Amino acid sequence: EITTHAQISDKLGLLAGGTFTLQDGKIKTGNLDYDSVHLSAYMQADYWMVDWIKLIGGFQYNKPDGISGDFSPRFGMIANLNENWGVKLLYGQAFRQASPVERFINAPSVLGNPKLLPETIDTYDAQLFYNGRRGSFAMTYFHSTQKDLVTRTGALPARIVNSGKVVYDGFELEGRLGLGHGFNFIG
């Protein structure tokens, strides 16, 4: 993996990089013999629109072997409402490439699928946060949709396929309180 970060100006920062992954393996007992190459490239920019609003935008391009590549975007805004309070609004997409076992196994009980699509997840976050002299806290709501789940279907041999989706809604509370003398409460 190669990554670089550049602060172009007081208002603009850039992050860029890429990865190359080569996997090969052989497992006789699982009838698994594979070679797999994965390429990715990513870029993200953060821009201070005004001194209290930061915009974030970026993407990751992923190209597993054997299937088409795809872009995963991300966007966000962080607004510092005053010295202590702020809000974050974020959107991001991520993926999980199928493992070599899911793609290449050829056993009596299960048959892999070299054309499996990556699982993807789209997440929206809305956060209210506070940073003070003695502590900080954040309340976050998130909504995520996970698609193209890697699952098994059928009987012997079961086949590994992309199927279905799951929707998550959640709420998180987190915080830190300085208790003095070097002690903090974190929860």
PDB file of C-alpha atoms in Angstrom:
ATOM      1  CA  GLU A   1       0.000   0.000   0.000  1.00  0.00           C
ATOM      2  CA  ILE A   2       1.201   3.489  -0.853  1.00  0.00           C
ATOM      3  CA  THR A   3      -0.384   6.564   0.740  1.00  0.00           C
ATOM      4  CA  THR A   4       0.410  10.243   0.526  1.00  0.00           C
ATOM      5  CA  HIS A   5      -1.102  13.249   2.261  1.00  0.00           C
ATOM      6  CA  ALA A   6      -0.627  16.852   1.191  1.00  0.00           C
ATOM      7  CA  GLN A   7      -1.846  20.071   2.762  1.00  0.00           C
ATOM      8  CA  ILE A   8      -2.303  22.104  -0.435  1.00  0.00           C
ATOM      9  CA  SER A   9      -3.335  25.301   1.372  1.00  0.00           C
ATOM     10  CA  ASP A  10      -4.785  26.438   4.691  1.00  0.00           C
ATOM     11  CA  LYS A  11      -8.182  25.362   3.368  1.00  0.00           C
ATOM     12  CA  LEU A  12      -7.466  22.263   1.269  1.00  0.00           C
ATOM     13  CA  GLY A  13      -5.961  18.885   2.173  1.00  0.00           C
ATOM     14  CA  LEU A  14      -5.623  15.826  -0.056  1.00  0.00           C
ATOM     15  CA  LEU A  15      -5.069  12.157   0.704  1.00  0.00           C
ATOM     16  CA  ALA A  16      -4.360   9.653  -2.070  1.00  0.00           C
ATOM     17  CA  GLY A  17      -3.135   6.104  -2.279  1.00  0.00           C
ATOM     18  CA  GLY A  18      -3.477   2.648  -3.643  1.00  0.00           C
ATOM     19  CA  THR A  19      -3.064  -1.023  -2.800  1.00  0.00           C
ATOM     20  CA  PHE A  20      -2.013  -4.167  -4.609  1.00  0.00           C
ATOM     21  CA  THR A  21      -2.817  -7.546  -3.051  1.00  0.00           C
ATOM     22  CA  LEU A  22      -1.753 -10.906  -4.439  1.00  0.00           C
ATOM     23  CA  GLN A  23      -3.080 -14.047  -2.768  1.00  0.00           C
ATOM     24  CA  ASP A  24      -2.312 -17.586  -3.767  1.00  0.00           C
ATOM     25  CA  GLY A  25      -2.844 -20.805  -1.946  1.00  0.00           C
ATOM     26  CA  LYS A  26      -3.498 -24.466  -2.086  1.00  0.00           C
ATOM     27  CA  ILE A  27      -5.349 -26.600   0.454  1.00  0.00           C
ATOM     28  CA  LYS A  28      -5.641 -30.247  -0.552  1.00  0.00           C
ATOM     29  CA  THR A  29      -8.239 -31.221   2.054  1.00  0.00           C
ATOM     30  CA  GLY A  30     -10.633 -28.441   0.960  1.00  0.00           C
ATOM     31  CA  ASN A  31      -9.969 -28.798  -2.760  1.00  0.00           C
ATOM     32  CA  LEU A  32      -8.872 -25.165  -2.810  1.00  0.00           C
ATOM     33  CA  ASP A  33      -6.318 -23.930  -5.335  1.00  0.00           C
ATOM     34  CA  TYR A  34      -6.328 -20.234  -6.215  1.00  0.00           C
ATOM     35  CA  ASP A  35      -4.487 -17.126  -7.364  1.00  0.00           C
ATOM     36  CA  SER A  36      -6.187 -13.800  -6.709  1.00  0.00           C
ATOM     37  CA  VAL A  37      -5.176 -10.192  -7.420  1.00  0.00           C
ATOM     38  CA  HIS A  38      -6.940  -7.152  -5.954  1.00  0.00           C
ATOM     39  CA  LEU A  39      -6.200  -3.528  -6.891  1.00  0.00           C
ATOM     40  CA  SER A  40      -7.573  -0.377  -5.280  1.00  0.00           C
ATOM     41  CA  ALA A  41      -7.000   3.362  -5.470  1.00  0.00           C
ATOM     42  CA  TYR A  42      -8.421   6.052  -3.207  1.00  0.00           C
ATOM     43  CA  MET A  43      -8.526   9.795  -2.882  1.00  0.00           C
ATOM     44  CA  GLN A  44     -10.085  12.133  -0.344  1.00  0.00           C
ATOM     45  CA  ALA A  45     -10.140  15.911  -0.073  1.00  0.00           C
ATOM     46  CA  ASP A  46     -11.118  18.052   2.885  1.00  0.00           C
ATOM     47  CA  TYR A  47     -11.924  21.705   2.316  1.00  0.00           C
ATOM     48  CA  TRP A  48     -12.662  24.436   4.867  1.00  0.00           C
ATOM     49  CA  MET A  49     -15.497  26.276   3.097  1.00  0.00           C
ATOM     50  CA  VAL A  50     -15.547  28.864   5.885  1.00  0.00           C
ATOM     51  CA  ASP A  51     -13.653  28.782   9.178  1.00  0.00           C
ATOM     52  CA  TRP A  52     -16.398  26.709  10.856  1.00  0.00           C
ATOM     53  CA  ILE A  53     -17.533  24.357   8.032  1.00  0.00           C
ATOM     54  CA  LYS A  54     -15.339  21.574   6.659  1.00  0.00           C
ATOM     55  CA  LEU A  55     -16.444  19.618   3.581  1.00  0.00           C
ATOM     56  CA  ILE A  56     -15.115  16.112   2.866  1.00  0.00           C
ATOM     57  CA  GLY A  57     -15.339  14.209  -0.400  1.00  0.00           C
ATOM     58  CA  GLY A  58     -13.649  11.184  -1.784  1.00  0.00           C
ATOM     59  CA  PHE A  59     -13.836   7.789  -3.397  1.00  0.00           C
ATOM     60  CA  GLN A  60     -12.218   4.388  -3.464  1.00  0.00           C
ATOM     61  CA  TYR A  61     -11.942   2.343  -6.649  1.00  0.00           C
ATOM     62  CA  ASN A  62     -11.745  -1.423  -6.096  1.00  0.00           C
ATOM     63  CA  LYS A  63     -10.917  -4.036  -8.722  1.00  0.00           C
ATOM     64  CA  PRO A  64     -11.020  -7.647  -7.500  1.00  0.00           C
ATOM     65  CA  ASP A  65      -9.881 -10.135 -10.124  1.00  0.00           C
ATOM     66  CA  GLY A  66     -12.485 -11.809 -12.279  1.00  0.00           C
ATOM     67  CA  ILE A  67     -15.170  -9.095 -11.921  1.00  0.00           C
ATOM     68  CA  SER A  68     -15.645  -5.458 -12.894  1.00  0.00           C
ATOM     69  CA  GLY A  69     -14.224  -2.689 -10.736  1.00  0.00           C
ATOM     70  CA  ASP A  70     -16.456  -0.303  -8.810  1.00  0.00           C
ATOM     71  CA  PHE A  71     -16.316   3.089  -7.070  1.00  0.00           C
ATOM     72  CA  SER A  72     -17.244   3.625  -3.405  1.00  0.00           C
ATOM     73  CA  PRO A  73     -17.952   7.323  -2.716  1.00  0.00           C
ATOM     74  CA  ARG A  74     -17.886   9.241   0.568  1.00  0.00           C
ATOM     75  CA  PHE A  75     -19.103  12.754   1.397  1.00  0.00           C
ATOM     76  CA  GLY A  76     -19.414  14.741   4.562  1.00  0.00           C
ATOM     77  CA  MET A  77     -19.747  18.038   6.346  1.00  0.00           C
ATOM     78  CA  ILE A  78     -18.470  18.987   9.779  1.00  0.00           C
ATOM     79  CA  ALA A  79     -19.793  22.224  11.255  1.00  0.00           C
ATOM     80  CA  ASN A  80     -18.349  23.708  14.438  1.00  0.00           C
ATOM     81  CA  LEU A  81     -21.326  25.696  15.725  1.00  0.00           C
ATOM     82  CA  ASN A  82     -19.275  27.413  18.428  1.00  0.00           C
ATOM     83  CA  GLU A  83     -16.158  26.730  20.500  1.00  0.00           C
ATOM     84  CA  ASN A  84     -17.670  23.561  22.035  1.00  0.00           C
ATOM     85  CA  TRP A  85     -20.573  22.285  19.902  1.00  0.00           C
ATOM     86  CA  GLY A  86     -20.669  20.837  16.424  1.00  0.00           C
ATOM     87  CA  VAL A  87     -22.446  18.515  14.010  1.00  0.00           C
ATOM     88  CA  LYS A  88     -21.281  15.952  11.466  1.00  0.00           C
ATOM     89  CA  LEU A  89     -23.289  14.709   8.496  1.00  0.00           C
ATOM     90  CA  LEU A  90     -21.571  11.841   6.686  1.00  0.00           C
ATOM     91  CA  TYR A  91     -22.258   9.375   3.892  1.00  0.00           C
ATOM     92  CA  GLY A  92     -19.934   6.538   2.965  1.00  0.00           C
ATOM     93  CA  GLN A  93     -19.925   3.331   1.026  1.00  0.00           C
ATOM     94  CA  ALA A  94     -17.628   0.404   1.781  1.00  0.00           C
ATOM     95  CA  PHE A  95     -17.233  -3.126   0.499  1.00  0.00           C
ATOM     96  CA  ARG A  96     -16.031  -6.573   1.528  1.00  0.00           C
ATOM     97  CA  GLN A  97     -14.467  -8.733  -1.138  1.00  0.00           C
ATOM     98  CA  ALA A  98     -15.406 -12.401  -0.987  1.00  0.00           C
ATOM     99  CA  SER A  99     -12.691 -14.546   0.599  1.00  0.00           C
ATOM    100  CA  PRO A 100     -10.700 -17.086  -1.423  1.00  0.00           C
ATOM    101  CA  VAL A 101     -12.606 -19.910   0.297  1.00  0.00           C
ATOM    102  CA  GLU A 102     -15.967 -18.347  -0.700  1.00  0.00           C
ATOM    103  CA  ARG A 103     -14.752 -17.905  -4.289  1.00  0.00           C
ATOM    104  CA  PHE A 104     -12.656 -20.983  -5.008  1.00  0.00           C
ATOM    105  CA  ILE A 105     -13.598 -23.913  -2.732  1.00  0.00           C
ATOM    106  CA  ASN A 106     -14.674 -27.085  -4.537  1.00  0.00           C
ATOM    107  CA  ALA A 107     -15.711 -29.639  -1.940  1.00  0.00           C
ATOM    108  CA  PRO A 108     -18.498 -32.264  -1.808  1.00  0.00           C
ATOM    109  CA  SER A 109     -20.496 -30.119   0.648  1.00  0.00           C
ATOM    110  CA  VAL A 110     -19.929 -26.626  -0.789  1.00  0.00           C
ATOM    111  CA  LEU A 111     -19.022 -25.084  -4.146  1.00  0.00           C
ATOM    112  CA  GLY A 112     -17.397 -21.643  -4.377  1.00  0.00           C
ATOM    113  CA  ASN A 113     -18.210 -18.948  -6.909  1.00  0.00           C
ATOM    114  CA  PRO A 114     -15.319 -17.052  -8.557  1.00  0.00           C
ATOM    115  CA  LYS A 115     -17.787 -14.417  -9.877  1.00  0.00           C
ATOM    116  CA  LEU A 116     -19.059 -13.335  -6.442  1.00  0.00           C
ATOM    117  CA  LEU A 117     -19.640  -9.596  -6.193  1.00  0.00           C
ATOM    118  CA  PRO A 118     -18.283  -7.752  -3.157  1.00  0.00           C
ATOM    119  CA  GLU A 119     -20.754  -7.102  -0.347  1.00  0.00           C
ATOM    120  CA  THR A 120     -21.418  -3.351  -0.101  1.00  0.00           C
ATOM    121  CA  ILE A 121     -22.695  -1.182   2.709  1.00  0.00           C
ATOM    122  CA  ASP A 122     -24.038   2.369   2.416  1.00  0.00           C
ATOM    123  CA  THR A 123     -24.078   4.328   5.683  1.00  0.00           C
ATOM    124  CA  TYR A 124     -25.543   7.713   6.604  1.00  0.00           C
ATOM    125  CA  ASP A 125     -24.454   9.267   9.927  1.00  0.00           C
ATOM    126  CA  ALA A 126     -25.734  12.330  11.765  1.00  0.00           C
ATOM    127  CA  GLN A 127     -23.809  13.341  14.882  1.00  0.00           C
ATOM    128  CA  LEU A 128     -24.059  16.078  17.508  1.00  0.00           C
ATOM    129  CA  PHE A 129     -20.845  16.488  19.491  1.00  0.00           C
ATOM    130  CA  TYR A 130     -19.475  18.539  22.377  1.00  0.00           C
ATOM    131  CA  ASN A 131     -15.803  19.127  23.263  1.00  0.00           C
ATOM    132  CA  GLY A 132     -15.123  20.935  26.501  1.00  0.00           C
ATOM    133  CA  ARG A 133     -12.262  21.508  28.901  1.00  0.00           C
ATOM    134  CA  ARG A 134     -13.176  18.541  31.131  1.00  0.00           C
ATOM    135  CA  GLY A 135     -14.634  16.169  28.582  1.00  0.00           C
ATOM    136  CA  SER A 136     -16.449  15.401  25.378  1.00  0.00           C
ATOM    137  CA  PHE A 137     -19.498  13.500  24.205  1.00  0.00           C
ATOM    138  CA  ALA A 138     -21.250  12.594  20.971  1.00  0.00           C
ATOM    139  CA  MET A 139     -24.698  11.344  20.003  1.00  0.00           C
ATOM    140  CA  THR A 140     -24.816   9.612  16.620  1.00  0.00           C
ATOM    141  CA  TYR A 141     -27.683   8.218  14.557  1.00  0.00           C
ATOM    142  CA  PHE A 142     -26.784   5.889  11.670  1.00  0.00           C
ATOM    143  CA  HIS A 143     -28.679   4.148   8.874  1.00  0.00           C
ATOM    144  CA  SER A 144     -26.881   1.424   6.897  1.00  0.00           C
ATOM    145  CA  THR A 145     -27.938  -0.845   4.052  1.00  0.00           C
ATOM    146  CA  GLN A 146     -25.766  -3.892   3.376  1.00  0.00           C
ATOM    147  CA  LYS A 147     -26.305  -5.474  -0.082  1.00  0.00           C
ATOM    148  CA  ASP A 148     -25.137  -8.432  -2.151  1.00  0.00           C
ATOM    149  CA  LEU A 149     -24.619 -10.554   0.948  1.00  0.00           C
ATOM    150  CA  VAL A 150     -22.406 -13.613   0.430  1.00  0.00           C
ATOM    151  CA  THR A 151     -24.566 -16.580   1.442  1.00  0.00           C
ATOM    152  CA  ARG A 152     -25.007 -20.302   0.795  1.00  0.00           C
ATOM    153  CA  THR A 153     -27.971 -21.720  -1.053  1.00  0.00           C
ATOM    154  CA  GLY A 154     -29.200 -25.216  -1.868  1.00  0.00           C
ATOM    155  CA  ALA A 155     -28.238 -28.638  -0.582  1.00  0.00           C
ATOM    156  CA  LEU A 156     -25.227 -30.818  -1.208  1.00  0.00           C
ATOM    157  CA  PRO A 157     -23.273 -29.237  -2.586  1.00  0.00           C
ATOM    158  CA  ALA A 158     -24.371 -25.843  -1.259  1.00  0.00           C
ATOM    159  CA  ARG A 159     -23.493 -23.012  -3.633  1.00  0.00           C
ATOM    160  CA  ILE A 160     -22.082 -19.676  -2.512  1.00  0.00           C
ATOM    161  CA  VAL A 161     -24.023 -16.761  -4.064  1.00  0.00           C
ATOM    162  CA  ASN A 162     -24.819 -13.087  -3.592  1.00  0.00           C
ATOM    163  CA  SER A 163     -28.303 -12.755  -2.139  1.00  0.00           C
ATOM    164  CA  GLY A 164     -30.311 -10.321  -0.081  1.00  0.00           C
ATOM    165  CA  LYS A 165     -29.735  -7.230   1.989  1.00  0.00           C
ATOM    166  CA  VAL A 166     -29.883  -6.101   5.607  1.00  0.00           C
ATOM    167  CA  VAL A 167     -30.881  -2.651   6.889  1.00  0.00           C
ATOM    168  CA  TYR A 168     -29.472  -1.329  10.178  1.00  0.00           C
ATOM    169  CA  ASP A 169     -30.641   1.691  12.153  1.00  0.00           C
ATOM    170  CA  GLY A 170     -28.842   2.599  15.325  1.00  0.00           C
ATOM    171  CA  PHE A 171     -28.019   5.207  17.894  1.00  0.00           C
ATOM    172  CA  GLU A 172     -24.694   5.589  19.700  1.00  0.00           C
ATOM    173  CA  LEU A 173     -23.736   7.602  22.768  1.00  0.00           C
ATOM    174  CA  GLU A 174     -20.081   8.049  23.645  1.00  0.00           C
ATOM    175  CA  GLY A 175     -18.174  10.305  25.954  1.00  0.00           C
ATOM    176  CA  ARG A 176     -15.136  11.087  28.029  1.00  0.00           C
ATOM    177  CA  LEU A 177     -15.038  12.906  31.364  1.00  0.00           C
ATOM    178  CA  GLY A 178     -11.821  14.071  33.007  1.00  0.00           C
ATOM    179  CA  LEU A 179     -11.942  13.098  36.700  1.00  0.00           C
ATOM    180  CA  GLY A 180      -8.676  14.843  37.614  1.00  0.00           C
ATOM    181  CA  HIS A 181      -5.276  13.545  38.684  1.00  0.00           C
ATOM    182  CA  GLY A 182      -4.794  11.847  35.285  1.00  0.00           C
ATOM    183  CA  PHE A 183      -7.990   9.751  35.496  1.00  0.00           C
ATOM    184  CA  ASN A 184     -10.694   9.728  32.799  1.00  0.00           C
ATOM    185  CA  PHE A 185     -14.062   8.042  32.543  1.00  0.00           C
ATOM    186  CA  ILE A 186     -14.740   6.823  29.008  1.00  0.00           C
ATOM    187  CA  GLY A 187     -17.996   5.233  27.925  1.00  0.00           C
TER     188      GLY A 187
END
